[in-house]
Amino acid sequence: MLICHLTFNLSPSQVLKCHPAYRLSPLTPSLLHFTLQASISNMKSACLSLLLVSVCWALPFRQSGFMDFMMEDEPGSGSPMPPVFKPRTPTPPPVLPEGPDGHFCPFRCQCHLRVSQCSDLGLKNVPEKIPLDTTLLDLQNNKISEIRENDFKGLKGLQTLILVNNKITIIHAKAFSSLINLERLYLSKNLLKDVPANIPKSLQELRIHENQINKIKKSSFAGMANVIVMELGSNPLSSSGVDNGAFADLKRVSYIRIADTNITSIPKGLPSSLFELHLDGNKITKVTADSLKGLKNLSKLGLSHNEISVVENGSLANMPHLRELHLDNNMLTSVPSGLAEHKYIQVIYLHTNKIAAVGTEDFCPPGYNTKKAMYSGISLFSNPVPYWEVQPITFRCVFDRSAIQLGNYRKK
C-alpha cells in the first residue's frame, strides 16, 4: 500500500489519488467507501506505532549545565557533567631538590635576582651557603670581625661586595682569591689597620675610609691597575705614613679622596690619570709648585678646610685643564696667583679665608673676551675684603654677576 503523506487529515478524494486500489479494483461506491475508511484507519495505526517506537528508543534528557544548549559544531558541546566536588586531604608541599652545588639562600637573608641581602642581622661571620650566582652581596651593618679564607669560595660571578660598618680587623690573604670578577669593594667603617692584600685585578672601586689605617705602603695598591675610584678618607694617616710612589700602581684611577686625615702636605707621585682629587679636611699648610706636578688631566681639586696660607707661583700651571678649585676655609691672605692665566677654570671657592684685597687682574686676564671659559662661580664671602671697593672690571670674565658672592664677613 502506498502512503503519500504522514498526516491523519486526508480526505477520501485525496486518498483515491494516491491509493493504487482505486485504479485497479472496480469497486462499488459503498464498498469503496468502506475500503478507504479501513485504509485510513490502518495508516493512522501504522504512523502511531512508528511514533511510539521512536519515543521508546530515545534516551532520557539530562541537563548537565548551561553549555548543553550549545550548537553541535561549537567546541565544548556535548561535554559530560562535571564531577561532584569532593574535598581532599591536603598534601604537604614537595621538598625542593638542592641545586647542583647545594647552595640555598642563607638563613634570614633575602636572595633575589642574584642579589643576596644579609645586612642588619647581627652576623658575626660571613654566612654559609651563599648562592653561587650572586653578583651583589650586602653584609653591611653586622658584627663581622674576620674575613676567613673560604668565606667567598666559589663566588666567581660576584661583582659588588659590601662590608661597610662591621668590626673587621683581619682579612685573610686569600679571602678574595675566588672573586675573579669583583669590581666594587666597600670596606668603610671597620677596624682595619692596613689596605687588604691580594685584591682581585678586576677591581674598579675601593672604598676603605673610616678605618684605622695609618700607613700606605709602596706595595699597598699592587695589582690594582684597573681601579678607577679610591676612597681613603677619615683614617689616622700622616704625611710620613704615605710612602713615595704609593700610588704608582694605580694606572687608571680617576678619583682619589683622602679627606679628614692628619697629612700636612699633598702626597707626591699622584697618578696623572686623575680627574678629581679631594684632600679636604686635612692639615695641609702649603701648596708647592711641584706638589701637583704631572696632573695634566685634573679637572677638580678640593683643598677646603685645611691650614693653607701659601699657594706658590706656578702651582696652578701644572693643572692646565682644571675647571673647579676649592680653597675655602683656609688661611689665605690673597687671591692665589695664576688664576688670570688659567684658560679653563670656571669655579673658584675662596670664602672664609683672610683675604683683605682683590685686584682687577686677580681673576681675569687683561682685556675682554680673552678667557676661553667664563667663570660660573666665584665665592669671596666671609673675607675681610671691603667688597664695596672692588672694581666692577675685576669680574669682566664672569658669565653672570649673580655668580659672584661677596660680603657677610664678621671679624672674630
mmCIF file of C-alpha atoms in Angstrom:
data_model
loop_
_atom_site.group_PDB
_atom_site.id
_atom_site.type_symbol
_atom_site.label_atom_id
_atom_site.label_comp_id
_atom_site.label_asym_id
_atom_site.label_seq_id
_atom_site.Cartn_x
_atom_site.Cartn_y
_atom_site.Cartn_z
ATOM 1 C CA MET A 1 0.000 0.000 0.000
ATOM 2 C CA LEU A 2 1.371 3.410 -0.980
ATOM 3 C CA ILE A 3 1.304 6.118 1.700
ATOM 4 C CA CYS A 4 1.586 9.622 0.231
ATOM 5 C CA HIS A 5 1.524 11.884 3.337
ATOM 6 C CA LEU A 6 2.224 11.357 7.004
ATOM 7 C CA THR A 7 -0.949 13.044 8.153
ATOM 8 C CA PHE A 8 -4.243 11.906 9.601
ATOM 9 C CA ASN A 9 -6.450 14.525 7.959
ATOM 10 C CA LEU A 10 -6.648 13.025 4.416
ATOM 11 C CA SER A 11 -9.939 13.308 2.555
ATOM 12 C CA PRO A 12 -11.258 10.306 0.583
ATOM 13 C CA SER A 13 -10.646 12.066 -2.713
ATOM 14 C CA GLN A 14 -7.014 12.710 -1.753
ATOM 15 C CA VAL A 15 -6.548 9.088 -0.742
ATOM 16 C CA LEU A 16 -8.057 7.908 -4.041
ATOM 17 C CA LYS A 17 -5.491 9.858 -5.968
ATOM 18 C CA CYS A 18 -2.594 8.003 -4.443
ATOM 19 C CA HIS A 19 -4.062 4.637 -3.472
ATOM 20 C CA PRO A 20 -3.416 2.009 -6.178
ATOM 21 C CA ALA A 21 -6.555 0.084 -5.260
ATOM 22 C CA TYR A 22 -8.648 2.911 -6.601
ATOM 23 C CA ARG A 23 -7.214 2.413 -10.040
ATOM 24 C CA LEU A 24 -7.035 -1.353 -10.124
ATOM 25 C CA SER A 25 -10.224 -2.594 -8.415
ATOM 26 C CA PRO A 26 -13.713 -1.955 -9.866
ATOM 27 C CA LEU A 27 -15.477 -1.398 -6.542
ATOM 28 C CA THR A 28 -18.913 -0.082 -5.842
ATOM 29 C CA PRO A 29 -19.154 3.263 -4.109
ATOM 30 C CA SER A 30 -20.290 1.703 -0.828
ATOM 31 C CA LEU A 31 -17.581 -0.910 -0.880
ATOM 32 C CA LEU A 32 -15.085 1.710 -1.959
ATOM 33 C CA HIS A 33 -16.041 3.931 0.941
ATOM 34 C CA PHE A 34 -15.557 1.078 3.397
ATOM 35 C CA THR A 35 -12.223 0.177 1.899
ATOM 36 C CA LEU A 36 -10.992 3.759 2.090
ATOM 37 C CA GLN A 37 -12.065 4.057 5.690
ATOM 38 C CA ALA A 38 -10.178 0.881 6.546
ATOM 39 C CA SER A 39 -7.090 2.093 4.723
ATOM 40 C CA ILE A 40 -7.119 5.402 6.541
ATOM 41 C CA SER A 41 -7.530 3.585 9.846
ATOM 42 C CA ASN A 42 -4.583 1.315 9.056
ATOM 43 C CA MET A 43 -2.447 4.299 8.084
ATOM 44 C CA LYS A 44 -3.206 6.043 11.359
ATOM 45 C CA SER A 45 -2.330 2.901 13.314
ATOM 46 C CA ALA A 46 0.974 2.478 11.444
ATOM 47 C CA CYS A 47 2.020 6.081 11.951
ATOM 48 C CA LEU A 48 1.115 5.980 15.633
ATOM 49 C CA SER A 49 3.140 2.777 16.033
ATOM 50 C CA LEU A 50 6.177 4.363 14.402
ATOM 51 C CA LEU A 51 5.886 7.403 16.684
ATOM 52 C CA LEU A 52 5.663 5.240 19.803
ATOM 53 C CA VAL A 53 8.694 3.169 18.739
ATOM 54 C CA SER A 54 10.826 6.293 18.167
ATOM 55 C CA VAL A 55 9.806 7.670 21.569
ATOM 56 C CA CYS A 56 10.733 4.415 23.267
ATOM 57 C CA TRP A 57 14.173 4.382 21.655
ATOM 58 C CA ALA A 58 15.052 7.993 22.751
ATOM 59 C CA LEU A 59 17.346 8.417 25.794
ATOM 60 C CA PRO A 60 16.130 10.483 28.740
ATOM 61 C CA PHE A 61 17.296 14.158 28.685
ATOM 62 C CA ARG A 62 19.767 15.110 31.346
ATOM 63 C CA GLN A 63 20.808 18.725 31.564
ATOM 64 C CA SER A 64 24.454 18.880 32.643
ATOM 65 C CA GLY A 65 24.755 22.623 32.525
ATOM 66 C CA PHE A 66 24.146 25.734 30.549
ATOM 67 C CA MET A 67 26.572 24.596 27.864
ATOM 68 C CA ASP A 68 24.200 21.710 26.868
ATOM 69 C CA PHE A 69 22.373 24.171 24.654
ATOM 70 C CA MET A 70 25.398 24.942 22.509
ATOM 71 C CA MET A 71 25.322 24.171 18.826
ATOM 72 C CA GLU A 72 26.738 20.791 17.931
ATOM 73 C CA ASP A 73 29.506 22.351 15.872
ATOM 74 C CA GLU A 74 30.624 24.631 18.727
ATOM 75 C CA PRO A 75 33.587 23.483 20.779
ATOM 76 C CA GLY A 76 32.673 22.045 24.117
ATOM 77 C CA SER A 77 29.167 20.937 23.144
ATOM 78 C CA GLY A 78 28.039 17.600 24.446
ATOM 79 C CA SER A 79 30.614 17.550 27.243
ATOM 80 C CA PRO A 80 29.721 15.343 30.193
ATOM 81 C CA MET A 81 28.564 16.727 33.513
ATOM 82 C CA PRO A 82 31.389 17.843 35.777
ATOM 83 C CA PRO A 83 32.094 15.538 38.684
ATOM 84 C CA VAL A 84 30.790 16.443 42.095
ATOM 85 C CA PHE A 85 33.450 18.308 44.148
ATOM 86 C CA LYS A 86 34.862 16.233 46.962
ATOM 87 C CA PRO A 87 37.335 17.859 49.359
ATOM 88 C CA ARG A 88 40.688 16.106 49.528
ATOM 89 C CA THR A 89 43.056 15.817 52.390
ATOM 90 C CA PRO A 90 45.787 18.489 51.896
ATOM 91 C CA THR A 91 49.165 17.079 50.998
ATOM 92 C CA PRO A 92 52.400 18.552 52.342
ATOM 93 C CA PRO A 93 54.415 20.754 49.913
ATOM 94 C CA PRO A 94 57.055 18.884 47.959
ATOM 95 C CA VAL A 95 60.617 19.075 49.154
ATOM 96 C CA LEU A 96 62.606 21.138 46.686
ATOM 97 C CA PRO A 97 65.759 19.444 45.485
ATOM 98 C CA GLU A 98 69.078 21.071 46.092
ATOM 99 C CA GLY A 99 70.795 22.900 43.285
ATOM 100 C CA PRO A 100 73.797 21.448 41.519
ATOM 101 C CA ASP A 101 76.042 22.945 44.161
ATOM 102 C CA GLY A 102 73.700 22.543 47.107
ATOM 103 C CA HIS A 103 73.624 26.273 47.916
ATOM 104 C CA PHE A 104 70.472 27.997 49.110
ATOM 105 C CA CYS A 105 69.876 31.493 50.443
ATOM 106 C CA PRO A 106 71.455 31.810 53.908
ATOM 107 C CA PHE A 107 69.124 31.810 56.896
ATOM 108 C CA ARG A 108 67.480 35.220 57.489
ATOM 109 C CA CYS A 109 68.983 36.637 54.306
ATOM 110 C CA GLN A 110 66.987 37.612 51.246
ATOM 111 C CA CYS A 111 68.116 36.427 47.832
ATOM 112 C CA HIS A 112 66.541 37.682 44.635
ATOM 113 C CA LEU A 113 67.787 38.335 41.109
ATOM 114 C CA ARG A 114 71.383 37.437 42.014
ATOM 115 C CA VAL A 115 71.384 39.849 44.965
ATOM 116 C CA SER A 116 71.992 38.401 48.432
ATOM 117 C CA GLN A 117 70.859 40.826 51.117
ATOM 118 C CA CYS A 118 72.285 39.928 54.540
ATOM 119 C CA SER A 119 72.608 43.357 56.160
ATOM 120 C CA ASP A 120 71.493 44.433 59.656
ATOM 121 C CA LEU A 121 71.274 40.883 61.012
ATOM 122 C CA GLY A 122 73.883 40.985 63.772
ATOM 123 C CA LEU A 123 76.010 38.398 61.975
ATOM 124 C CA LYS A 124 79.406 37.604 63.474
ATOM 125 C CA ASN A 125 80.672 35.677 60.454
ATOM 126 C CA VAL A 126 80.056 35.619 56.738
ATOM 127 C CA PRO A 127 77.086 33.245 56.307
ATOM 128 C CA GLU A 128 77.407 29.916 54.547
ATOM 129 C CA LYS A 129 75.518 28.645 51.505
ATOM 130 C CA ILE A 130 75.554 31.925 49.591
ATOM 131 C CA PRO A 131 74.062 31.307 46.109
ATOM 132 C CA LEU A 132 76.881 30.796 43.658
ATOM 133 C CA ASP A 133 75.254 33.034 41.039
ATOM 134 C CA THR A 134 75.272 36.051 43.381
ATOM 135 C CA THR A 135 76.556 39.265 41.787
ATOM 136 C CA LEU A 136 75.920 41.606 44.747
ATOM 137 C CA LEU A 137 76.465 40.563 48.368
ATOM 138 C CA ASP A 138 75.414 43.052 51.051
ATOM 139 C CA LEU A 139 76.800 42.341 54.533
ATOM 140 C CA GLN A 140 76.843 45.852 55.947
ATOM 141 C CA ASN A 141 75.817 46.800 59.486
ATOM 142 C CA ASN A 142 76.717 43.479 61.116
ATOM 143 C CA LYS A 143 79.302 42.391 63.688
ATOM 144 C CA ILE A 144 81.722 40.515 61.460
ATOM 145 C CA SER A 145 85.250 40.720 62.848
ATOM 146 C CA GLU A 146 87.179 38.449 60.499
ATOM 147 C CA ILE A 147 87.070 37.525 56.825
ATOM 148 C CA ARG A 148 88.245 33.917 56.510
ATOM 149 C CA GLU A 149 89.921 32.176 53.612
ATOM 150 C CA ASN A 150 86.862 30.314 52.296
ATOM 151 C CA ASP A 151 84.130 32.817 53.131
ATOM 152 C CA PHE A 152 83.609 33.702 49.470
ATOM 153 C CA LYS A 153 84.711 30.444 47.905
ATOM 154 C CA GLY A 154 83.032 29.702 44.594
ATOM 155 C CA LEU A 155 81.516 33.166 44.127
ATOM 156 C CA LYS A 156 83.183 33.691 40.778
ATOM 157 C CA GLY A 157 80.381 35.915 39.492
ATOM 158 C CA LEU A 158 80.401 38.333 42.433
ATOM 159 C CA GLN A 159 80.806 41.941 41.263
ATOM 160 C CA THR A 160 79.937 44.012 44.347
ATOM 161 C CA LEU A 161 80.857 43.189 47.948
ATOM 162 C CA ILE A 162 79.564 45.479 50.709
ATOM 163 C CA LEU A 163 81.136 45.044 54.159
ATOM 164 C CA VAL A 164 80.533 48.562 55.488
ATOM 165 C CA ASN A 165 80.096 49.163 59.224
ATOM 166 C CA ASN A 166 81.299 45.909 60.720
ATOM 167 C CA LYS A 167 84.120 45.168 63.161
ATOM 168 C CA ILE A 168 86.600 43.705 60.699
ATOM 169 C CA THR A 169 90.193 43.638 61.908
ATOM 170 C CA ILE A 170 91.573 40.692 59.918
ATOM 171 C CA ILE A 171 91.205 39.743 56.264
ATOM 172 C CA HIS A 172 92.863 36.501 55.218
ATOM 173 C CA ALA A 173 95.432 36.894 52.453
ATOM 174 C CA LYS A 174 93.440 34.542 50.192
ATOM 175 C CA ALA A 175 89.959 35.695 51.150
ATOM 176 C CA PHE A 176 89.326 37.359 47.782
ATOM 177 C CA SER A 177 91.153 34.838 45.592
ATOM 178 C CA SER A 178 87.905 33.338 44.231
ATOM 179 C CA LEU A 179 86.398 36.711 43.327
ATOM 180 C CA ILE A 180 87.861 36.943 39.849
ATOM 181 C CA ASN A 181 85.106 39.322 38.635
ATOM 182 C CA LEU A 182 84.892 41.618 41.654
ATOM 183 C CA GLU A 183 84.541 45.285 40.626
ATOM 184 C CA ARG A 184 83.420 47.121 43.782
ATOM 185 C CA LEU A 185 84.681 46.504 47.314
ATOM 186 C CA TYR A 186 83.287 48.587 50.187
ATOM 187 C CA LEU A 187 85.157 48.191 53.486
ATOM 188 C CA SER A 188 84.373 51.530 55.119
ATOM 189 C CA LYS A 189 83.692 51.930 58.846
ATOM 190 C CA ASN A 190 85.683 48.955 60.106
ATOM 191 C CA LEU A 191 88.814 48.473 62.224
ATOM 192 C CA LEU A 192 91.377 47.710 59.533
ATOM 193 C CA LYS A 193 94.945 48.928 60.025
ATOM 194 C CA ASP A 194 96.235 48.098 56.539
ATOM 195 C CA VAL A 195 94.945 48.033 52.992
ATOM 196 C CA PRO A 196 93.951 44.398 52.275
ATOM 197 C CA ALA A 197 96.439 42.397 50.237
ATOM 198 C CA ASN A 198 95.800 40.378 47.080
ATOM 199 C CA ILE A 199 92.895 42.449 45.836
ATOM 200 C CA PRO A 200 91.440 40.988 42.588
ATOM 201 C CA LYS A 201 92.829 42.583 39.448
ATOM 202 C CA SER A 202 89.297 43.169 38.189
ATOM 203 C CA LEU A 203 88.572 45.694 40.972
ATOM 204 C CA GLN A 204 87.478 49.157 39.826
ATOM 205 C CA GLU A 205 86.297 50.789 43.052
ATOM 206 C CA LEU A 206 87.795 50.529 46.551
ATOM 207 C CA ARG A 207 86.268 52.428 49.462
ATOM 208 C CA ILE A 208 88.138 51.930 52.709
ATOM 209 C CA HIS A 209 87.528 55.200 54.566
ATOM 210 C CA GLU A 210 86.828 55.428 58.302
ATOM 211 C CA ASN A 211 89.171 52.661 59.401
ATOM 212 C CA GLN A 212 92.393 52.731 61.425
ATOM 213 C CA ILE A 213 94.874 52.758 58.553
ATOM 214 C CA ASN A 214 97.966 54.776 59.469
ATOM 215 C CA LYS A 215 100.308 53.581 56.744
ATOM 216 C CA ILE A 216 100.089 53.408 52.950
ATOM 217 C CA LYS A 217 102.996 51.355 51.735
ATOM 218 C CA LYS A 218 104.509 51.356 48.296
ATOM 219 C CA SER A 219 103.021 47.905 47.768
ATOM 220 C CA SER A 220 99.585 48.679 49.220
ATOM 221 C CA PHE A 221 97.948 49.036 45.815
ATOM 222 C CA ALA A 222 99.959 46.413 43.949
ATOM 223 C CA GLY A 223 97.935 44.727 41.235
ATOM 224 C CA MET A 224 95.188 47.379 41.250
ATOM 225 C CA ALA A 225 95.850 48.678 37.764
ATOM 226 C CA ASN A 226 92.117 48.769 36.932
ATOM 227 C CA VAL A 227 90.959 50.733 39.973
ATOM 228 C CA ILE A 228 89.126 53.934 38.978
ATOM 229 C CA VAL A 229 87.782 55.142 42.349
ATOM 230 C CA MET A 230 89.838 55.178 45.565
ATOM 231 C CA GLU A 231 88.387 56.390 48.885
ATOM 232 C CA LEU A 232 90.812 56.593 51.823
ATOM 233 C CA GLY A 233 89.382 59.398 53.950
ATOM 234 C CA SER A 234 88.917 59.526 57.719
ATOM 235 C CA ASN A 235 91.910 57.360 58.580
ATOM 236 C CA PRO A 236 94.682 58.319 61.061
ATOM 237 C CA LEU A 237 97.133 58.937 58.229
ATOM 238 C CA SER A 238 100.066 61.310 58.454
ATOM 239 C CA SER A 239 102.337 62.579 55.705
ATOM 240 C CA SER A 240 105.121 60.345 56.939
ATOM 241 C CA GLY A 241 102.772 57.391 56.669
ATOM 242 C CA VAL A 242 102.411 57.712 52.894
ATOM 243 C CA ASP A 243 105.373 56.207 51.050
ATOM 244 C CA ASN A 244 106.725 57.837 47.913
ATOM 245 C CA GLY A 245 105.291 56.032 44.908
ATOM 246 C CA ALA A 246 102.463 54.510 46.918
ATOM 247 C CA PHE A 247 100.002 55.354 44.119
ATOM 248 C CA ALA A 248 102.238 54.316 41.228
ATOM 249 C CA ASP A 249 100.314 51.102 40.533
ATOM 250 C CA LEU A 250 97.007 52.946 40.078
ATOM 251 C CA LYS A 251 97.354 53.398 36.335
ATOM 252 C CA ARG A 252 93.696 54.139 35.574
ATOM 253 C CA VAL A 253 92.465 55.855 38.731
ATOM 254 C CA SER A 254 90.422 58.995 38.062
ATOM 255 C CA TYR A 255 89.084 59.748 41.560
ATOM 256 C CA ILE A 256 91.024 59.815 44.839
ATOM 257 C CA ARG A 257 89.721 61.119 48.146
ATOM 258 C CA ILE A 258 91.998 61.393 51.169
ATOM 259 C CA ALA A 259 89.970 63.698 53.407
ATOM 260 C CA ASP A 260 89.847 64.240 57.168
ATOM 261 C CA THR A 261 93.272 62.820 57.972
ATOM 262 C CA ASN A 262 96.426 64.228 59.574
ATOM 263 C CA ILE A 263 98.503 64.719 56.433
ATOM 264 C CA THR A 264 100.276 68.087 56.278
ATOM 265 C CA SER A 265 101.240 68.102 52.595
ATOM 266 C CA ILE A 266 99.895 66.933 49.268
ATOM 267 C CA PRO A 267 101.081 63.352 48.633
ATOM 268 C CA LYS A 268 103.751 63.057 45.970
ATOM 269 C CA GLY A 269 103.654 60.853 42.927
ATOM 270 C CA LEU A 270 99.908 61.059 42.346
ATOM 271 C CA PRO A 271 98.768 59.371 39.096
ATOM 272 C CA SER A 272 98.499 61.558 36.013
ATOM 273 C CA SER A 273 95.190 59.872 35.146
ATOM 274 C CA LEU A 274 93.371 61.737 37.942
ATOM 275 C CA PHE A 275 90.266 63.762 37.102
ATOM 276 C CA GLU A 276 89.244 64.529 40.691
ATOM 277 C CA LEU A 277 91.409 64.894 43.792
ATOM 278 C CA HIS A 278 89.806 65.598 47.167
ATOM 279 C CA LEU A 279 92.139 66.484 50.044
ATOM 280 C CA ASP A 280 89.625 68.382 52.173
ATOM 281 C CA GLY A 281 89.718 68.476 55.952
ATOM 282 C CA ASN A 282 93.413 67.772 56.425
ATOM 283 C CA LYS A 283 96.260 69.816 57.899
ATOM 284 C CA ILE A 284 97.958 70.901 54.689
ATOM 285 C CA THR A 285 99.748 74.228 55.144
ATOM 286 C CA LYS A 286 101.199 74.936 51.701
ATOM 287 C CA VAL A 287 100.687 74.189 48.027
ATOM 288 C CA THR A 288 104.121 73.984 46.448
ATOM 289 C CA ALA A 289 104.914 74.387 42.778
ATOM 290 C CA ASP A 290 105.816 70.726 42.352
ATOM 291 C CA SER A 291 103.199 69.134 44.617
ATOM 292 C CA LEU A 292 100.671 68.961 41.777
ATOM 293 C CA LYS A 293 103.164 68.311 39.025
ATOM 294 C CA GLY A 294 102.056 65.983 36.257
ATOM 295 C CA LEU A 295 98.314 66.229 36.940
ATOM 296 C CA LYS A 296 97.570 67.337 33.403
ATOM 297 C CA ASN A 297 94.094 65.752 33.358
ATOM 298 C CA LEU A 298 92.895 67.056 36.721
ATOM 299 C CA SER A 299 89.530 68.791 36.448
ATOM 300 C CA LYS A 300 88.517 69.245 40.092
ATOM 301 C CA LEU A 301 90.734 69.892 43.132
ATOM 302 C CA GLY A 302 89.370 70.055 46.664
ATOM 303 C CA LEU A 303 91.557 71.641 49.356
ATOM 304 C CA SER A 304 88.859 73.057 51.625
ATOM 305 C CA HIS A 305 89.172 73.080 55.428
ATOM 306 C CA ASN A 306 92.948 72.904 55.621
ATOM 307 C CA GLU A 307 95.518 75.328 57.008
ATOM 308 C CA ILE A 308 96.840 76.619 53.687
ATOM 309 C CA SER A 309 98.362 80.075 53.810
ATOM 310 C CA VAL A 310 100.507 79.940 50.666
ATOM 311 C CA VAL A 311 99.905 78.818 47.091
ATOM 312 C CA GLU A 312 103.220 79.123 45.294
ATOM 313 C CA ASN A 313 103.533 80.663 41.842
ATOM 314 C CA GLY A 314 103.214 78.123 39.083
ATOM 315 C CA SER A 315 101.185 75.654 41.139
ATOM 316 C CA LEU A 316 98.059 76.043 39.011
ATOM 317 C CA ALA A 317 100.046 75.792 35.777
ATOM 318 C CA ASN A 318 100.593 72.095 36.495
ATOM 319 C CA MET A 319 96.848 71.553 36.021
ATOM 320 C CA PRO A 320 96.047 73.059 32.594
ATOM 321 C CA HIS A 321 92.544 71.505 32.426
ATOM 322 C CA LEU A 322 91.431 72.458 35.936
ATOM 323 C CA ARG A 323 87.839 73.693 35.997
ATOM 324 C CA GLU A 324 86.946 73.740 39.694
ATOM 325 C CA LEU A 325 89.157 74.722 42.652
ATOM 326 C CA HIS A 326 88.064 74.658 46.305
ATOM 327 C CA LEU A 327 90.301 76.660 48.655
ATOM 328 C CA ASP A 328 87.676 77.849 51.108
ATOM 329 C CA ASN A 329 88.099 77.667 54.888
ATOM 330 C CA ASN A 330 91.859 78.132 54.861
ATOM 331 C CA MET A 331 94.256 80.879 55.905
ATOM 332 C CA LEU A 332 94.939 82.628 52.595
ATOM 333 C CA THR A 333 95.625 86.359 52.719
ATOM 334 C CA SER A 334 95.428 86.961 48.963
ATOM 335 C CA VAL A 335 93.914 85.504 45.829
ATOM 336 C CA PRO A 336 96.227 82.721 44.546
ATOM 337 C CA SER A 337 98.368 83.761 41.612
ATOM 338 C CA GLY A 338 97.871 82.145 38.250
ATOM 339 C CA LEU A 339 94.074 82.285 38.107
ATOM 340 C CA ALA A 340 94.088 85.034 35.486
ATOM 341 C CA GLU A 341 96.316 82.993 33.176
ATOM 342 C CA HIS A 342 94.308 79.809 33.577
ATOM 343 C CA LYS A 343 92.206 79.240 30.466
ATOM 344 C CA TYR A 344 89.576 76.785 31.649
ATOM 345 C CA ILE A 345 88.902 77.338 35.337
ATOM 346 C CA GLN A 346 85.246 78.214 35.914
ATOM 347 C CA VAL A 347 84.574 77.774 39.651
ATOM 348 C CA ILE A 348 86.775 79.079 42.472
ATOM 349 C CA TYR A 349 85.845 78.894 46.175
ATOM 350 C CA LEU A 350 87.801 81.330 48.359
ATOM 351 C CA HIS A 351 85.293 82.100 51.082
ATOM 352 C CA THR A 352 86.176 82.009 54.776
ATOM 353 C CA ASN A 353 89.822 82.988 54.412
ATOM 354 C CA LYS A 354 91.778 86.113 55.376
ATOM 355 C CA ILE A 355 91.830 87.839 52.004
ATOM 356 C CA ALA A 356 91.891 91.592 52.531
ATOM 357 C CA ALA A 357 92.118 92.889 48.948
ATOM 358 C CA VAL A 358 91.103 91.898 45.424
ATOM 359 C CA GLY A 359 92.914 93.290 42.361
ATOM 360 C CA THR A 360 91.442 93.941 38.941
ATOM 361 C CA GLU A 361 93.575 91.206 37.366
ATOM 362 C CA ASP A 362 93.356 88.557 40.072
ATOM 363 C CA PHE A 363 90.744 86.531 38.201
ATOM 364 C CA CYS A 364 90.686 87.707 34.590
ATOM 365 C CA PRO A 365 93.430 88.310 32.035
ATOM 366 C CA PRO A 366 93.865 91.807 30.558
ATOM 367 C CA GLY A 367 91.233 92.858 28.060
ATOM 368 C CA TYR A 368 87.855 91.351 27.287
ATOM 369 C CA ASN A 369 86.932 88.003 25.751
ATOM 370 C CA THR A 370 90.421 86.626 26.291
ATOM 371 C CA LYS A 371 89.453 83.757 28.599
ATOM 372 C CA LYS A 372 88.280 80.566 26.871
ATOM 373 C CA ALA A 373 85.872 79.569 29.643
ATOM 374 C CA MET A 374 83.926 82.196 31.559
ATOM 375 C CA TYR A 375 83.580 81.921 35.333
ATOM 376 C CA SER A 376 80.295 80.470 36.545
ATOM 377 C CA GLY A 377 81.036 80.820 40.268
ATOM 378 C CA ILE A 378 83.364 82.929 42.468
ATOM 379 C CA SER A 379 82.880 82.921 46.242
ATOM 380 C CA LEU A 380 84.650 85.553 48.349
ATOM 381 C CA PHE A 381 82.264 85.969 51.247
ATOM 382 C CA SER A 382 83.462 85.795 54.839
ATOM 383 C CA ASN A 383 86.727 87.558 53.989
ATOM 384 C CA PRO A 384 87.881 90.920 55.413
ATOM 385 C CA VAL A 385 87.916 92.473 51.939
ATOM 386 C CA PRO A 386 85.892 95.703 51.666
ATOM 387 C CA TYR A 387 83.666 94.495 48.866
ATOM 388 C CA TRP A 388 82.370 97.993 48.091
ATOM 389 C CA GLU A 389 85.896 98.881 46.988
ATOM 390 C CA VAL A 390 86.143 96.017 44.487
ATOM 391 C CA GLN A 391 86.076 97.401 40.939
ATOM 392 C CA PRO A 392 83.397 96.036 38.577
ATOM 393 C CA ILE A 393 86.064 95.399 35.941
ATOM 394 C CA THR A 394 87.542 92.781 38.270
ATOM 395 C CA PHE A 395 84.837 90.321 37.191
ATOM 396 C CA ARG A 396 84.771 91.084 33.476
ATOM 397 C CA CYS A 397 85.211 87.392 32.613
ATOM 398 C CA VAL A 398 82.316 86.197 34.761
ATOM 399 C CA PHE A 399 79.361 84.779 32.865
ATOM 400 C CA ASP A 400 76.765 86.284 35.205
ATOM 401 C CA ARG A 401 77.209 88.772 38.031
ATOM 402 C CA SER A 402 74.870 86.657 40.181
ATOM 403 C CA ALA A 403 77.639 84.039 40.290
ATOM 404 C CA ILE A 404 79.774 86.358 42.460
ATOM 405 C CA GLN A 405 79.392 86.062 46.236
ATOM 406 C CA LEU A 406 80.818 88.837 48.416
ATOM 407 C CA GLY A 407 80.331 90.255 51.904
ATOM 408 C CA ASN A 408 78.966 88.756 55.118
ATOM 409 C CA TYR A 409 82.277 88.981 56.951
ATOM 410 C CA ARG A 410 82.332 89.116 60.712
ATOM 411 C CA LYS A 411 85.568 89.942 62.464
ATOM 412 C CA LYS A 412 86.484 87.322 65.023
#
